């Protein structure tokens, strides 16, 4: 295990601690859906994304859209720890006048690239942003993290078609495939099955990964980013997962990240009661003792 | 579309987003001139609206153009949450507005709720041009209004009402004629020729008429409308839209808060219409010249003595 990976593991733990504290102190929020993306966000925000927290509007930065906006305590934690604002602001989540609205709002929270929370919209917004990036001609990338439940929405698949049609190989989608939506298991609630085949049928290069394996996340996302930034002639030789066939140079990429809702806190893992719930004092203390790490500053 | 071409020539940021609506919008010339400024998402209006939001986040100025109802109903939430809430510079151009706009297609393609729906959403400017040249001017004006703008268009075969390059000032009422102050007629869009005829008939009967075009339904020109209402003391509104939610509602709200006077609304009377020829439809569904004249005469009688 390298220093790079160990650092990211520590950061992911810190994000989980921030999430628990944020929801506890704010007295509201969705902890379960945050925990399943904590590792993905740690890798993106602390290793992959090209960002300048001092200049959130930097044209050539990478864009990130949290399509599953209800998991914003995780995004806010990543932004705070990355330096967009002080971690102490996390406690203001969902309170009157806060920049940290109940779902992310681009004009309020520094570092939030797109408003989200009404499910299914990250991919079409990302489509427009990736089209604009192609038009600018720079090598910035657009990352979209969606839930699995929101793949029920038809607009997701409308956008999946458009993104493939326009060969937006500068857009990288990640599905947080924790298998549970608000009302239960995704296959039971909505009939969402054969997910990888669905994406492949829509023309996407589809990679299934373990969304909690920091090493796997880091290397596959890094490969996808290098490929996304490459010039057309170089792109055709670039791999994402060496054991898989090469993607077509024009293809957009989607990672199906197999995850566990509530990951990291044993009493939350796979338990959908934690889709939206605030920990009691005892549960809060127990979670912190499991996680370790620093308190909110 | 001529307006959009003129804009695109001057401004690199102008884009056209279609939902397989290129032919309906008569936009093939635009695409020939600016092929890389055209985004086609297919018959997927929600995606078109949210993709337009993404383009606008990055500083481009997309015009999303298709049928009025597919914009304002199918993609209503995308407009509200992802365009209007972030106040993005997306321009929405909706054709087949009104029952005359949709004419022989029937209710599926006749859109008479669009203005009412969008009027309840903050940050959106609503423009209702009356003919092709005014539509051209509205498109040009929309590009320089910051934030989302909805341009409500008819069938594209609407009668010419204004001389080319007649003044079009968004946000201001346009007083077309002032021949006395017994009654104010407020109207827009395809009903303007009918209002003009009605005004002539009323004048010939010795009734003084102030005829006002209200092409900007939101934000409504409160001082302008109030001035006319105070001067005339009674009004008729006329629009090819449901009488609920559109121009009539906007004028009545303005009156009730500033200078309550009797007002009658001409429009589709909260029912579903059907297919037909445009003039036939407007007559049948209560938007005839006669309807306007009768409403004016009846409303004048309601003035407090």
Coordinates of C-alpha atoms in Angstrom, one line a residue:
Chain A
X1 CA 0.0 0.0 0.0
X2 CA 1.6 3.2 -1.1
X3 CA 1.7 6.5 0.7
X4 CA -0.7 7.9 -1.9
X5 CA -3.3 5.3 -1.2
X6 CA -2.9 5.5 2.6
X7 CA -3.4 9.3 2.5
X8 CA -6.7 8.8 0.5
X9 CA -7.9 6.2 3.0
X10 CA -7.3 8.6 5.8
X11 CA -9.2 11.4 4.0
X12 CA -12.1 9.1 3.3
X13 CA -12.4 8.4 7.0
X14 CA -12.2 12.1 7.7
X15 CA -15.1 12.7 5.2
X16 CA -17.2 10.0 6.9
X17 CA -16.5 11.6 10.3
X18 CA -17.5 15.0 8.8
X19 CA -20.7 13.5 7.4
X20 CA -21.8 12.0 10.7
X21 CA -21.0 15.3 12.5
X22 CA -22.7 17.4 9.9
X23 CA -26.0 15.4 9.9
X24 CA -25.9 15.2 13.7
X25 CA -25.3 18.9 14.4
X26 CA -27.6 20.1 11.6
X27 CA -30.3 17.7 12.9
X28 CA -31.2 16.6 9.3
X29 CA -29.8 14.9 6.2
X30 CA -29.2 11.6 4.4
X31 CA -26.2 9.8 6.0
X32 CA -26.6 6.4 4.3
X33 CA -26.3 7.7 0.7
X34 CA -23.3 9.8 1.8
X35 CA -21.3 6.9 3.2
X36 CA -21.5 4.9 0.0
X37 CA -19.8 7.7 -1.9
X38 CA -17.2 8.8 0.6
X39 CA -14.4 6.8 -0.9
X40 CA -15.2 7.9 -4.4
X41 CA -15.2 11.6 -3.4
X42 CA -12.0 11.2 -1.4
X43 CA -10.2 9.9 -4.6
X44 CA -11.8 12.4 -6.9
X45 CA -11.3 15.6 -4.8
X46 CA -7.9 14.7 -3.3
X47 CA -6.2 12.9 -6.3
X48 CA -8.0 13.1 -9.6
X49 CA -9.8 16.4 -10.1
X50 CA -7.8 19.3 -11.5
X51 CA -9.0 22.1 -9.2
X52 CA -8.0 25.4 -7.6
X53 CA -10.0 26.0 -4.4
X54 CA -8.7 29.6 -4.4
X55 CA -10.3 30.1 -7.8
X56 CA -13.5 28.1 -8.0
X57 CA -14.4 29.7 -11.4
X58 CA -11.1 28.7 -13.1
X59 CA -12.1 27.9 -16.7
X60 CA -9.8 24.9 -17.1
X61 CA -10.8 23.2 -13.9
X62 CA -12.5 19.8 -14.0
X63 CA -16.2 20.0 -13.2
X64 CA -17.9 17.7 -10.8
X65 CA -21.7 17.2 -10.5
X66 CA -23.2 15.3 -7.6
X67 CA -26.4 14.2 -9.4
X68 CA -27.6 12.4 -6.3
X69 CA -27.8 15.8 -4.5
X70 CA -29.3 14.4 -1.3
X71 CA -25.8 13.1 -0.5
X72 CA -24.5 16.7 -0.4
X73 CA -23.1 16.4 3.2
X74 CA -20.4 14.2 1.6
X75 CA -19.8 16.7 -1.1
X76 CA -19.7 19.7 1.3
X77 CA -17.2 17.7 3.5
X78 CA -14.9 17.1 0.5
X79 CA -15.1 20.8 -0.5
X80 CA -14.5 22.0 3.0
X81 CA -11.5 19.7 3.5
X82 CA -10.2 20.7 0.1
X83 CA -10.2 24.3 1.2
X84 CA -13.3 25.9 -0.5
X85 CA -14.6 26.9 2.9
X86 CA -14.0 26.2 6.6
X87 CA -15.1 22.8 7.9
X88 CA -16.9 24.7 10.8
X89 CA -19.4 25.9 8.1
X90 CA -20.6 22.3 7.7
X91 CA -22.7 22.6 10.8
X92 CA -24.9 25.2 9.1
X93 CA -26.3 22.6 6.7
X94 CA -30.0 23.1 6.0
X95 CA -30.2 26.2 8.3
X96 CA -31.7 29.5 7.3
X97 CA -29.3 31.7 5.3
X98 CA -26.7 28.9 4.9
X99 CA -24.7 28.5 1.7
X100 CA -25.0 24.8 2.4
X101 CA -28.6 24.2 1.3
X102 CA -30.4 20.9 1.8
X103 CA -29.4 20.1 -1.8
X104 CA -26.5 21.7 -3.6
X105 CA -27.0 25.1 -5.2
X106 CA -24.4 26.3 -7.6
X107 CA -24.8 30.0 -7.0
X108 CA -24.4 29.7 -3.2
X109 CA -21.9 27.0 -2.3
X110 CA -18.3 27.6 -3.4
X111 CA -17.0 24.7 -5.5
X112 CA -20.5 23.4 -6.4
X113 CA -20.5 23.3 -10.2
X114 CA -24.2 22.5 -10.8
X115 CA -27.4 22.6 -8.8
X116 CA -28.7 19.2 -8.1
X117 CA -31.1 17.2 -5.9
X118 CA -34.1 16.7 -8.2
X119 CA -32.9 13.3 -9.4
X120 CA -31.7 12.5 -12.8
X121 CA -30.3 15.8 -14.0
X122 CA -26.5 15.5 -13.5
X123 CA -26.0 13.6 -16.7
X124 CA -27.9 16.1 -19.0
X125 CA -26.3 19.1 -17.2
X126 CA -22.9 17.4 -17.7
X127 CA -23.7 16.8 -21.3
X128 CA -24.1 20.5 -21.8
X129 CA -21.0 21.3 -19.9
X130 CA -18.9 18.7 -21.8
X131 CA -20.2 20.0 -25.1
X132 CA -19.1 23.5 -24.0
X133 CA -15.7 22.1 -23.0
X134 CA -15.3 20.6 -26.4
X135 CA -16.2 24.0 -27.9
X136 CA -13.6 25.7 -25.7
X137 CA -11.1 23.2 -26.8
X138 CA -9.4 22.8 -23.4
X139 CA -8.7 19.4 -21.7
X140 CA -10.9 19.9 -18.7
X141 CA -13.1 17.0 -17.8
X142 CA -16.7 16.7 -16.5
X143 CA -17.4 14.0 -13.8
X144 CA -20.9 13.1 -13.0
X145 CA -21.7 10.9 -9.9
X146 CA -25.2 9.5 -10.0
X147 CA -27.1 7.2 -7.7
X148 CA -28.6 4.0 -8.9
X149 CA -32.1 4.8 -7.8
X150 CA -32.1 7.9 -10.0
X151 CA -31.4 5.8 -13.0
X152 CA -35.2 5.1 -12.9
X153 CA -35.6 8.6 -14.4
X154 CA -36.0 8.6 -18.2
X155 CA -34.0 11.8 -18.6
X156 CA -30.9 9.9 -17.6
X157 CA -31.2 7.6 -20.6
X158 CA -32.1 10.5 -22.9
X159 CA -28.8 12.2 -21.9
X160 CA -26.9 8.9 -22.1
X161 CA -27.9 8.8 -25.8
X162 CA -27.0 12.4 -26.4
X163 CA -23.6 12.0 -24.7
X164 CA -22.7 9.0 -26.8
X165 CA -24.0 10.6 -30.0
X166 CA -21.7 13.7 -29.5
X167 CA -18.8 11.4 -28.5
X168 CA -18.3 13.2 -25.2
X169 CA -15.2 11.3 -24.2
X170 CA -14.4 14.2 -21.8
X171 CA -17.3 13.2 -19.6
X172 CA -16.8 10.4 -17.0
X173 CA -19.9 9.1 -15.2
X174 CA -19.8 7.1 -12.0
X175 CA -22.8 5.2 -10.7
X176 CA -23.0 4.7 -7.0
X177 CA -24.5 1.2 -7.2
X178 CA -25.4 0.6 -3.6
X179 CA -28.5 -1.3 -4.7
X180 CA -31.0 0.5 -2.4
X181 CA -33.2 3.4 -3.2
X182 CA -35.6 5.2 -0.8
X183 CA -38.3 2.5 -1.0
X184 CA -36.1 -0.6 -1.0
X185 CA -33.9 -2.6 -3.3
X186 CA -33.6 -1.0 -6.8
X187 CA -34.4 -4.2 -8.7
X188 CA -37.6 -4.7 -6.7
X189 CA -38.7 -1.0 -6.6
X190 CA -38.0 -0.2 -10.2
X191 CA -36.9 -3.2 -12.1
X192 CA -33.4 -1.8 -12.6
X193 CA -31.4 -4.9 -13.6
X194 CA -28.6 -5.7 -16.1
X195 CA -27.1 -2.3 -15.5
X196 CA -23.8 -2.8 -17.3
X197 CA -25.6 -4.2 -20.3
X198 CA -27.9 -1.2 -20.3
X199 CA -24.9 1.2 -20.4
X200 CA -23.1 -0.8 -23.1
X201 CA -26.3 -0.8 -25.2
X202 CA -26.3 3.0 -25.0
X203 CA -22.7 3.0 -26.4
X204 CA -20.8 3.6 -23.2
X205 CA -17.5 2.0 -22.2
X206 CA -18.6 0.4 -19.0
X207 CA -16.3 -0.6 -16.2
X208 CA -17.5 -2.3 -13.0
X209 CA -15.4 -1.6 -9.9
X210 CA -15.4 -1.9 -6.1
X211 CA -16.5 1.6 -5.0
X212 CA -14.8 1.2 -1.6
X213 CA -11.4 -0.1 -2.9
X214 CA -9.4 3.1 -2.8
X215 CA -6.5 1.6 -4.8
X216 CA -8.8 0.4 -7.6
X217 CA -10.7 3.6 -7.7
X218 CA -7.6 5.7 -7.9
X219 CA -5.9 3.8 -10.7
X220 CA -9.0 3.3 -12.9
X221 CA -10.2 6.9 -12.4
X222 CA -6.7 8.1 -13.1
X223 CA -6.6 6.1 -16.3
X224 CA -10.0 7.5 -17.3
X225 CA -8.8 11.0 -16.6
X226 CA -5.6 10.6 -18.6
X227 CA -7.6 9.2 -21.5
X228 CA -10.2 11.9 -21.3
X229 CA -7.5 14.6 -21.5
X230 CA -5.5 13.0 -24.3
X231 CA -5.5 14.2 -27.9
X232 CA -7.4 12.0 -30.4
X233 CA -4.4 10.3 -31.8
X234 CA -3.1 9.2 -28.4
X235 CA -6.5 8.3 -26.9
X236 CA -7.0 5.2 -29.0
X237 CA -4.0 3.5 -27.3
X238 CA -5.0 4.3 -23.7
X239 CA -6.5 1.7 -21.4
X240 CA -8.7 2.1 -18.3
X241 CA -8.6 -1.4 -17.0
X242 CA -5.6 -3.3 -18.6
X243 CA -7.4 -6.7 -18.4
X244 CA -10.4 -5.3 -20.5
X245 CA -10.5 -4.5 -24.2
X246 CA -9.6 -0.9 -25.0
X247 CA -12.4 1.6 -25.2
X248 CA -13.2 3.1 -28.6
X249 CA -11.6 6.6 -28.7
X250 CA -15.0 8.3 -29.0
X251 CA -16.7 6.5 -26.2
X252 CA -17.8 8.1 -23.0
X253 CA -16.9 6.1 -19.9
X254 CA -19.1 5.0 -17.0
X255 CA -17.9 3.3 -13.8
X256 CA -20.5 1.1 -12.1
X257 CA -19.1 1.4 -8.6
X258 CA -20.4 -1.4 -6.4
X259 CA -20.9 0.1 -3.0
X260 CA -22.7 -0.4 0.3
X261 CA -25.2 2.1 1.6
X262 CA -24.0 3.3 5.0
X263 CA -20.4 1.9 4.4
X264 CA -18.0 2.5 7.3
X265 CA -20.5 2.5 10.2
X266 CA -21.6 -1.1 10.9
X267 CA -25.0 -0.3 12.2
X268 CA -25.8 1.7 9.0
X269 CA -24.4 -0.7 6.4
X270 CA -27.1 -2.0 4.1
X271 CA -29.7 -0.7 6.5
X272 CA -32.1 1.6 4.6
X273 CA -33.5 3.1 7.8
X274 CA -30.4 5.3 7.4
X275 CA -31.4 6.6 4.0
X276 CA -32.6 9.7 5.9
X277 CA -32.1 9.7 9.7
X278 CA -30.3 11.7 12.3
X279 CA -28.1 9.7 14.7
X280 CA -29.0 9.8 18.4
X281 CA -26.3 11.0 20.9
X282 CA -25.3 7.4 21.5
X283 CA -25.2 6.5 17.8
X284 CA -23.2 9.7 17.1
X285 CA -20.6 8.8 19.7
X286 CA -20.4 5.2 18.6
X287 CA -19.9 6.3 15.0
X288 CA -17.1 8.6 15.9
X289 CA -15.4 6.0 18.0
X290 CA -15.5 3.6 15.1
X291 CA -14.2 6.1 12.6
X292 CA -11.5 8.0 14.5
X293 CA -10.2 11.2 12.9
X294 CA -10.6 14.9 13.7
X295 CA -13.6 16.9 14.9
X296 CA -15.1 19.8 12.9
X297 CA -12.9 22.8 13.4
Chain B
X1 CA -35.0 32.4 -36.7
X2 CA -33.7 35.4 -38.6
X3 CA -33.2 37.0 -35.3
X4 CA -31.2 34.1 -34.1
X5 CA -29.0 34.1 -37.2
X6 CA -28.3 37.8 -36.8
X7 CA -27.4 37.2 -33.2
X8 CA -25.2 34.2 -33.9
X9 CA -23.2 36.2 -36.5
X10 CA -22.3 38.7 -33.8
X11 CA -22.0 36.5 -30.8
X12 CA -20.0 33.3 -30.6
X13 CA -21.9 32.2 -27.5
X14 CA -25.3 31.8 -29.2
X15 CA -26.3 28.1 -29.6
X16 CA -29.5 26.4 -30.9
X17 CA -30.8 23.4 -29.0
X18 CA -33.5 21.4 -30.6
X19 CA -35.7 18.4 -29.7
X20 CA -36.2 17.1 -33.2
X21 CA -37.8 20.5 -33.7
X22 CA -35.5 21.9 -36.4
X23 CA -38.1 21.8 -39.2
X24 CA -41.0 23.0 -36.9
X25 CA -38.8 25.9 -35.9
X26 CA -37.8 26.6 -39.6
X27 CA -34.2 26.6 -38.4
X28 CA -32.5 24.7 -41.2
X29 CA -30.9 27.9 -42.5
X30 CA -29.4 28.5 -39.1
X31 CA -27.9 25.0 -39.0
X32 CA -26.4 25.4 -42.5
X33 CA -24.7 28.6 -41.5
X34 CA -23.7 27.5 -38.0
X35 CA -23.5 23.7 -38.0
X36 CA -21.3 23.6 -34.8
X37 CA -23.7 25.8 -32.9
X38 CA -26.6 23.4 -33.1
X39 CA -27.2 20.7 -30.5
X40 CA -29.8 18.1 -31.4
X41 CA -31.0 15.8 -28.6
X42 CA -33.9 14.1 -30.4
X43 CA -37.5 14.0 -29.0
X44 CA -36.4 14.6 -25.5
X45 CA -37.4 18.0 -24.1
X46 CA -36.4 17.4 -20.5
X47 CA -32.9 16.5 -21.7
X48 CA -32.9 19.5 -24.1
X49 CA -33.7 21.9 -21.2
X50 CA -31.1 20.3 -18.8
X51 CA -28.5 20.2 -21.5
X52 CA -29.2 23.8 -22.2
X53 CA -28.6 24.5 -18.5
X54 CA -25.2 22.8 -18.8
X55 CA -24.3 24.9 -21.8
X56 CA -25.3 28.1 -20.0
X57 CA -23.4 27.2 -16.8
X58 CA -20.3 27.3 -19.0
X59 CA -21.2 30.8 -20.3
X60 CA -22.9 29.9 -23.6
X61 CA -26.3 31.3 -24.6
X62 CA -28.5 28.5 -25.7
X63 CA -31.9 29.0 -27.4
X64 CA -33.9 25.9 -26.8
X65 CA -36.7 25.9 -29.4
X66 CA -39.6 23.6 -29.9
X67 CA -43.4 23.5 -29.3
X68 CA -44.5 25.7 -26.5
X69 CA -46.2 23.0 -24.4
X70 CA -43.3 20.5 -24.7
X71 CA -41.0 23.3 -23.3
X72 CA -43.4 24.5 -20.6
X73 CA -45.1 21.3 -19.5
X74 CA -42.8 18.4 -20.4
X75 CA -39.7 20.2 -19.3
X76 CA -41.4 22.4 -16.7
X77 CA -39.4 21.2 -13.7
X78 CA -36.1 21.3 -15.6
X79 CA -36.8 25.0 -16.4
X80 CA -37.8 25.8 -12.9
X81 CA -35.1 24.1 -10.9
X82 CA -32.1 23.9 -13.3
X83 CA -32.6 27.1 -15.4
X84 CA -34.7 29.6 -13.5
X85 CA -33.4 28.9 -10.0
X86 CA -29.7 29.4 -11.0
X87 CA -30.9 32.3 -13.2
X88 CA -29.1 30.8 -16.2
X89 CA -28.9 32.5 -19.6
X90 CA -31.1 30.0 -21.4
X91 CA -33.6 31.4 -23.9
X92 CA -36.8 29.3 -24.6
X93 CA -38.7 29.7 -27.8
X94 CA -42.1 28.0 -27.9
X95 CA -44.1 27.7 -31.1
X96 CA -47.8 26.7 -31.4
X97 CA -48.6 29.1 -28.6
X98 CA -52.4 29.5 -28.2
X99 CA -55.2 27.7 -30.0
X100 CA -54.6 29.5 -33.2
X101 CA -50.9 28.6 -33.1
X102 CA -51.8 24.9 -32.8
X103 CA -54.8 25.2 -35.1
X104 CA -55.6 22.0 -37.0
X105 CA -53.4 19.7 -34.9
X106 CA -55.8 19.7 -32.0
X107 CA -55.3 20.0 -28.2
X108 CA -52.1 17.9 -28.1
X109 CA -50.4 20.6 -30.1
X110 CA -52.3 23.7 -29.0
X111 CA -50.7 25.3 -26.0
X112 CA -52.8 27.8 -24.0
X113 CA -51.4 27.3 -20.5
X114 CA -47.7 28.1 -21.2
X115 CA -47.7 31.7 -20.0
X116 CA -49.7 30.8 -16.8
X117 CA -47.3 28.0 -16.0
X118 CA -44.1 30.1 -16.5
X119 CA -45.5 33.2 -14.8
X120 CA -45.4 31.4 -11.5
X121 CA -41.7 30.7 -11.8
X122 CA -39.3 33.4 -10.5
X123 CA -36.6 34.9 -12.7
X124 CA -38.2 34.2 -16.1
X125 CA -39.0 37.0 -18.5
X126 CA -42.0 36.3 -20.8
X127 CA -42.3 37.9 -24.2
X128 CA -45.2 37.4 -26.6
X129 CA -44.5 38.9 -30.0
X130 CA -47.3 39.4 -32.4
X131 CA -45.8 38.6 -35.8
X132 CA -42.7 37.4 -37.6
X133 CA -40.8 40.7 -37.4
X134 CA -41.6 41.2 -33.8
X135 CA -40.5 37.7 -33.1
X136 CA -37.2 38.5 -34.7
X137 CA -36.9 41.6 -32.5
X138 CA -37.9 39.6 -29.4
X139 CA -35.1 37.0 -30.1
X140 CA -32.6 39.8 -30.3
X141 CA -33.9 41.5 -27.2
X142 CA -33.9 38.1 -25.3
X143 CA -30.2 37.7 -25.9
X144 CA -29.4 40.9 -24.1
X145 CA -31.8 40.3 -21.1
X146 CA -29.8 38.5 -18.4
X147 CA -31.3 35.2 -17.3
X148 CA -34.0 33.0 -18.7
X149 CA -36.4 34.4 -21.3
X150 CA -39.5 32.6 -22.8
X151 CA -40.5 33.8 -26.2
X152 CA -44.1 32.7 -27.0
X153 CA -44.6 32.2 -30.7
X154 CA -47.5 31.3 -32.9
X155 CA -47.8 29.1 -35.9
X156 CA -45.3 31.0 -38.1
X157 CA -48.2 31.8 -40.4
X158 CA -49.6 34.6 -38.2
X159 CA -50.8 37.8 -39.9
X160 CA -48.3 40.6 -40.2
X161 CA -49.3 43.3 -37.8
X162 CA -46.4 45.7 -37.3
X163 CA -44.3 47.5 -39.9
X164 CA -40.8 46.1 -40.0
X165 CA -38.5 47.5 -37.3
X166 CA -41.4 49.0 -35.3
X167 CA -40.1 49.8 -31.8
X168 CA -40.0 46.8 -29.5
X169 CA -39.0 47.7 -25.9
X170 CA -39.1 44.7 -23.5
X171 CA -40.7 45.5 -20.2
X172 CA -42.7 48.4 -21.5
X173 CA -46.3 48.5 -22.7
X174 CA -46.7 49.7 -26.3
X175 CA -49.5 52.1 -26.8
X176 CA -50.8 51.4 -30.3
X177 CA -53.4 54.1 -30.4
X178 CA -55.0 56.5 -28.1
X179 CA -58.4 57.7 -29.2
X180 CA -60.1 58.6 -26.0
X181 CA -60.3 57.0 -22.6
X182 CA -63.6 55.3 -22.1
X183 CA -62.0 51.9 -22.2
X184 CA -58.5 50.4 -22.4
X185 CA -57.9 47.4 -24.6
X186 CA -54.8 45.4 -23.6
X187 CA -53.7 42.5 -25.8
X188 CA -50.9 40.7 -27.4
X189 CA -49.9 38.1 -30.0
X190 CA -52.2 36.9 -32.7
X191 CA -55.2 38.8 -31.3
X192 CA -53.8 42.3 -32.0
X193 CA -55.4 42.6 -35.5
X194 CA -58.8 41.7 -33.9
X195 CA -58.3 44.2 -31.2
X196 CA -57.5 46.9 -33.8
X197 CA -60.7 46.0 -35.6
X198 CA -62.7 46.1 -32.4
X199 CA -61.2 49.5 -31.5
X200 CA -62.3 50.8 -34.9
X201 CA -65.9 49.6 -34.3
X202 CA -65.9 51.1 -30.8
X203 CA -64.6 54.4 -32.1
X204 CA -67.3 54.5 -34.8
X205 CA -69.8 54.1 -32.0
X206 CA -68.4 57.1 -30.3
X207 CA -66.5 55.2 -27.6
X208 CA -63.0 56.4 -26.8
X209 CA -60.5 53.6 -26.9
X210 CA -56.8 53.3 -25.8
X211 CA -55.3 50.2 -27.5
X212 CA -52.2 48.8 -25.7
X213 CA -49.9 46.0 -26.7
X214 CA -48.5 44.1 -23.7
X215 CA -45.8 42.0 -25.3
X216 CA -43.9 41.6 -22.0
X217 CA -46.2 39.7 -19.8
X218 CA -43.5 39.2 -17.1
X219 CA -42.3 41.4 -15.6
X220 CA -45.6 43.3 -16.3
X221 CA -45.1 47.0 -16.8
X222 CA -46.8 48.0 -13.5
X223 CA -46.4 51.8 -13.9
X224 CA -47.4 51.7 -17.6
X225 CA -50.5 49.5 -17.1
X226 CA -51.5 51.5 -14.0
X227 CA -51.3 54.8 -15.8
X228 CA -53.6 53.5 -18.6
X229 CA -56.0 52.0 -16.1
X230 CA -56.3 55.2 -14.2
X231 CA -56.8 57.2 -17.3
X232 CA -59.5 54.9 -18.8
X233 CA -61.2 53.5 -15.6
X234 CA -62.1 50.2 -17.3
X235 CA -60.4 47.6 -19.5
X236 CA -60.7 44.5 -21.6
X237 CA -57.8 42.1 -21.9
X238 CA -57.4 39.8 -24.9
X239 CA -55.0 36.9 -25.5
X240 CA -54.9 33.5 -27.2
X241 CA -54.5 31.7 -23.8
X242 CA -56.6 30.4 -21.0
X243 CA -58.2 33.4 -19.2
X244 CA -56.5 32.0 -16.1
X245 CA -52.9 32.8 -15.6
X246 CA -51.9 34.8 -18.6
X247 CA -52.1 38.5 -19.6
X248 CA -55.6 38.9 -18.2
X249 CA -54.5 37.7 -14.8
X250 CA -51.4 39.9 -14.9
X251 CA -53.5 43.0 -15.7
X252 CA -56.1 42.2 -13.1
X253 CA -53.4 41.6 -10.4
X254 CA -51.9 45.0 -11.3
X255 CA -55.3 46.7 -11.2
X256 CA -56.3 45.1 -7.9
X257 CA -53.1 46.2 -6.2
X258 CA -52.9 49.7 -7.7
X259 CA -56.1 51.0 -9.2
X260 CA -59.1 48.7 -8.9
X261 CA -61.4 49.2 -12.0
X262 CA -63.8 46.9 -13.9
X263 CA -62.0 44.5 -16.3
X264 CA -63.2 41.8 -18.6
X265 CA -61.0 39.0 -19.9
X266 CA -61.1 37.7 -23.5
X267 CA -59.4 34.4 -24.0
X268 CA -60.1 30.7 -23.9
X269 CA -62.6 30.3 -21.1
X270 CA -60.9 27.5 -19.1
X271 CA -61.9 24.6 -21.4
X272 CA -60.3 22.4 -24.0
X273 CA -60.6 23.5 -27.6
X274 CA -60.3 21.4 -30.8
X275 CA -58.9 21.4 -34.3
X276 CA -59.9 24.0 -36.8
X277 CA -58.8 26.9 -39.0
X278 CA -57.2 29.6 -36.9
X279 CA -59.7 32.4 -37.4
X280 CA -62.6 29.9 -37.1
X281 CA -61.2 28.7 -33.8
X282 CA -60.7 32.2 -32.3
X283 CA -64.3 33.1 -33.2
X284 CA -65.8 29.9 -31.9
X285 CA -63.9 30.0 -28.6
X286 CA -64.9 33.5 -27.7
X287 CA -62.0 35.6 -29.1
X288 CA -63.9 37.2 -31.9
X289 CA -64.0 40.9 -32.8
X290 CA -67.6 40.9 -31.7
X291 CA -66.7 39.4 -28.3
X292 CA -64.2 42.1 -27.7
X293 CA -66.6 44.9 -28.7
X294 CA -69.4 43.5 -26.4
X295 CA -67.0 43.0 -23.5
X296 CA -65.9 46.6 -23.9
X297 CA -69.4 48.0 -23.9
X298 CA -70.4 45.9 -20.9
X299 CA -67.4 46.8 -18.9
X300 CA -67.9 50.5 -19.5
X301 CA -71.3 50.1 -18.0
X302 CA -69.7 48.7 -14.8
X303 CA -67.7 51.8 -14.2
X304 CA -68.7 53.5 -10.9
X305 CA -70.6 56.7 -11.7

